[in-house]
Amino acid sequence: MGEVTPVVKVRHLKKYFMANKRFLKPSDYVKAVDDVTFDIYPGETVGLVGESGCGKSTLARSIIRIYEPSAGKVVYNGTDITHLSNAKLWQYRNKMQMIFQDPYASLDPRYTVGEIIGEPMEIYKMYDKAGREAKVQELLEQVGLKPDHISRYPHEFSGGQRQRIGIARTLALDPDFILCDEPISALDVSIQAQIINLLEKLQDERGLSYLFIAHDLTMVRHISHKIGVMYLGHLVEFGDADEVYSNPLHPYTKALLSAAPIADPNTARSVNRIKLEGEVPSPIHTPEGCPFCTRCPECRPECRITPPVMANQNGHKAACYKYV
Amino acid sequence: MLAKADYFKPIDPALQNAEFIAVPSGGFWRDVWDRFKVNKRAFVGLVVLTVIVLTAMIGPFVSPYAYDGMGTEINAGMSLKHIFGTDALGRDLFTRSLYGVRISLMVGFLTTFINMFLGVIYGGIAGYVGGRTDMLMMRIVDVIYAVPSLLYIILLMLIFGANVGSIMLGMCVSGWIGTSRMMRTQVIALKEREFALAAYTEGASAPRILFRHIFTNALGPLLVEATMAIPQAIFQEAFLSFIGMGISAPQASLGTLAQDARMYMTVYPNQMFCPVSVICIIIFALNFISEGLSEALDPTKRH
């Protein structure tokens, strides 16, 4: 895909939150996202994995400008949108949409499904009232709901159905990039598969790009073309999904993958589980060198001094001194 | 013994696909009204309040007595001629009560409305913008709140004289602060909810998120506060009138009528009983309405 330009380019993106404001002293910062760089190409799904609190959601929210990034930039189709004013950002907003984690919290309980899905179109002044209603019904059918669900309220639906409503809402503006912030983790397993299939179907039909965040490693492998692994705000490994899973480079990725449960007990016994020592360091006082150096089984002296840069091995990148 | 085939019966094919089809939704406020009118208590409350308001508006024009017209029958009991009886100066208590309802309701509703309006906007902006703006706005509020509201009322009376207008103005100077604090906390809690973030990613403007999504979800607690504020304002006006800083005679509010009757309470209990029961009925009606409204505003609450 050398000639195709990425839909979204993320360059050295940082998001720090102020933790403790101190008088006459520098404040403490939580480094939620620290120097993350990657590309998302059209029609591609990038999976983002990592343990809780590693900054996946913050990264997604910084890309879509719910949070203002502290440094770095986000480029959408050649336009740097990091510092655009809200008024200018408006013309790109409709192209980037987000599916939220909790389908119970992401739909305003006071409005009907028709009003919820129709709202983005109302904001962007698309169609007249009747046209919007027709479009909402079309979207409802596309996501596997019935057109006459339009006048019901969100609480009348199950979790899976609510997530479908959330997906229909993101599709209303006809975006080409959708951030999926753990869209399936609040759903039970049978429903998860339905939602994943729906997302894949929509990708085929509309050529959507996804940034897909999840905890479930097998699900991420299934849906993603590329995978990014995050640890303590850093992107430690990035590459083709199968490459990352079959040949993990970074020691953290190896440990993470070995922790994934395997359905077959015989295979599970033969797999050598890498057990990490200690805890994830506080995101306020991060290690000086490699973020993983405090727990890494393969840590070298240089790891503790300066952080490693991303080493590229035929498009499979890892931030580790082993590959520099 | 039952045969296995009888355990389950195949469903009637006509029912199999009988999908419930919802009635077309007529917008948010239409739905609120539909939910409100099925709540019996709330509906009765609304009817009672409407009757009281209409009587207070029309009654004085129909009544043969003036509110300050004295007569020869003093301290009369309840009769067809004088429904609530007369007071020590021979004035018809029913007519005076009608005027009292006018003043009390005007004070109650108008001050509450103004306080809600100011408080929602001020607290909404402070909570939504956050940061330094929020800090500054809330400190201003603290300063206003530090002065007792009685002092504002006294000062305003020096300028505008003792009348309903200066009482209401005085109650409004610091009355909106409670609402603004409450709205601020609601906004801070709700703006981080995912539906507000979703509206933001859809390109919704700040006022749209604030009023369409956050305000509608904060309406329940705000309405409860408002319906408690109305009787409070009615009582405060009554109290001020009693200590001689409100409505002056011969005008009457429900509060002053009760205060005037205090002296004759054991001899002529009807003079106390009638205006007080009017206050009670109004407040009951308001509470039922507020309960019905807060349920009607929340589609997740169904009977």
XYZ file of C-alpha atoms in Angstrom, chain A residues 61 65-66 86 90 93 97 100-102 105-106 108-112 119-120 122-124 151-153 155 169, chain B residues 19-20 22-23 25 27-28 31 35 194-195 197-198 200-204 208 212-213 216-217 297-300:
54
model
C -10.128 10.547 22.509
C -10.202 15.896 19.860
C -12.412 15.141 22.837
C -13.801 24.191 16.627
C -16.433 21.092 12.037
C -15.794 16.092 12.322
C -16.792 9.277 14.273
C -18.370 4.217 22.631
C -17.739 1.453 25.084
C -20.867 1.533 27.192
C -24.285 5.523 28.738
C -23.703 6.577 25.152
C -29.166 10.018 25.727
C -32.067 8.403 27.655
C -34.348 11.374 27.007
C -34.600 10.987 23.251
C -36.051 8.420 20.893
C -29.214 14.395 15.520
C -25.883 14.383 13.636
C -29.717 17.741 11.990
C -26.468 19.361 13.132
C -24.974 19.053 9.652
C -39.925 5.991 17.904
C -38.729 3.888 20.834
C -36.481 4.941 23.662
C -34.020 1.769 27.541
C -25.560 7.053 14.729
C -44.246 -7.278 16.084
C -45.273 -4.512 18.431
C -45.009 1.801 18.462
C -47.130 4.881 18.043
C -43.498 9.878 18.566
C -41.417 14.963 19.944
C -40.046 15.279 23.431
C -44.240 12.457 25.027
C -46.753 10.357 30.316
C -20.667 9.237 26.930
C -23.838 10.638 25.393
C -19.153 13.129 24.378
C -21.030 11.493 21.497
C -19.550 16.511 20.853
C -18.046 14.156 18.279
C -21.159 14.662 16.156
C -20.179 18.303 15.924
C -22.818 19.653 18.305
C -26.641 22.485 22.042
C -30.365 19.647 24.667
C -28.469 16.908 26.429
C -32.803 17.800 29.906
C -31.044 15.166 31.982
C -39.507 13.852 32.035
C -37.680 10.585 32.478
C -38.734 8.050 29.836
C -37.071 5.228 31.765
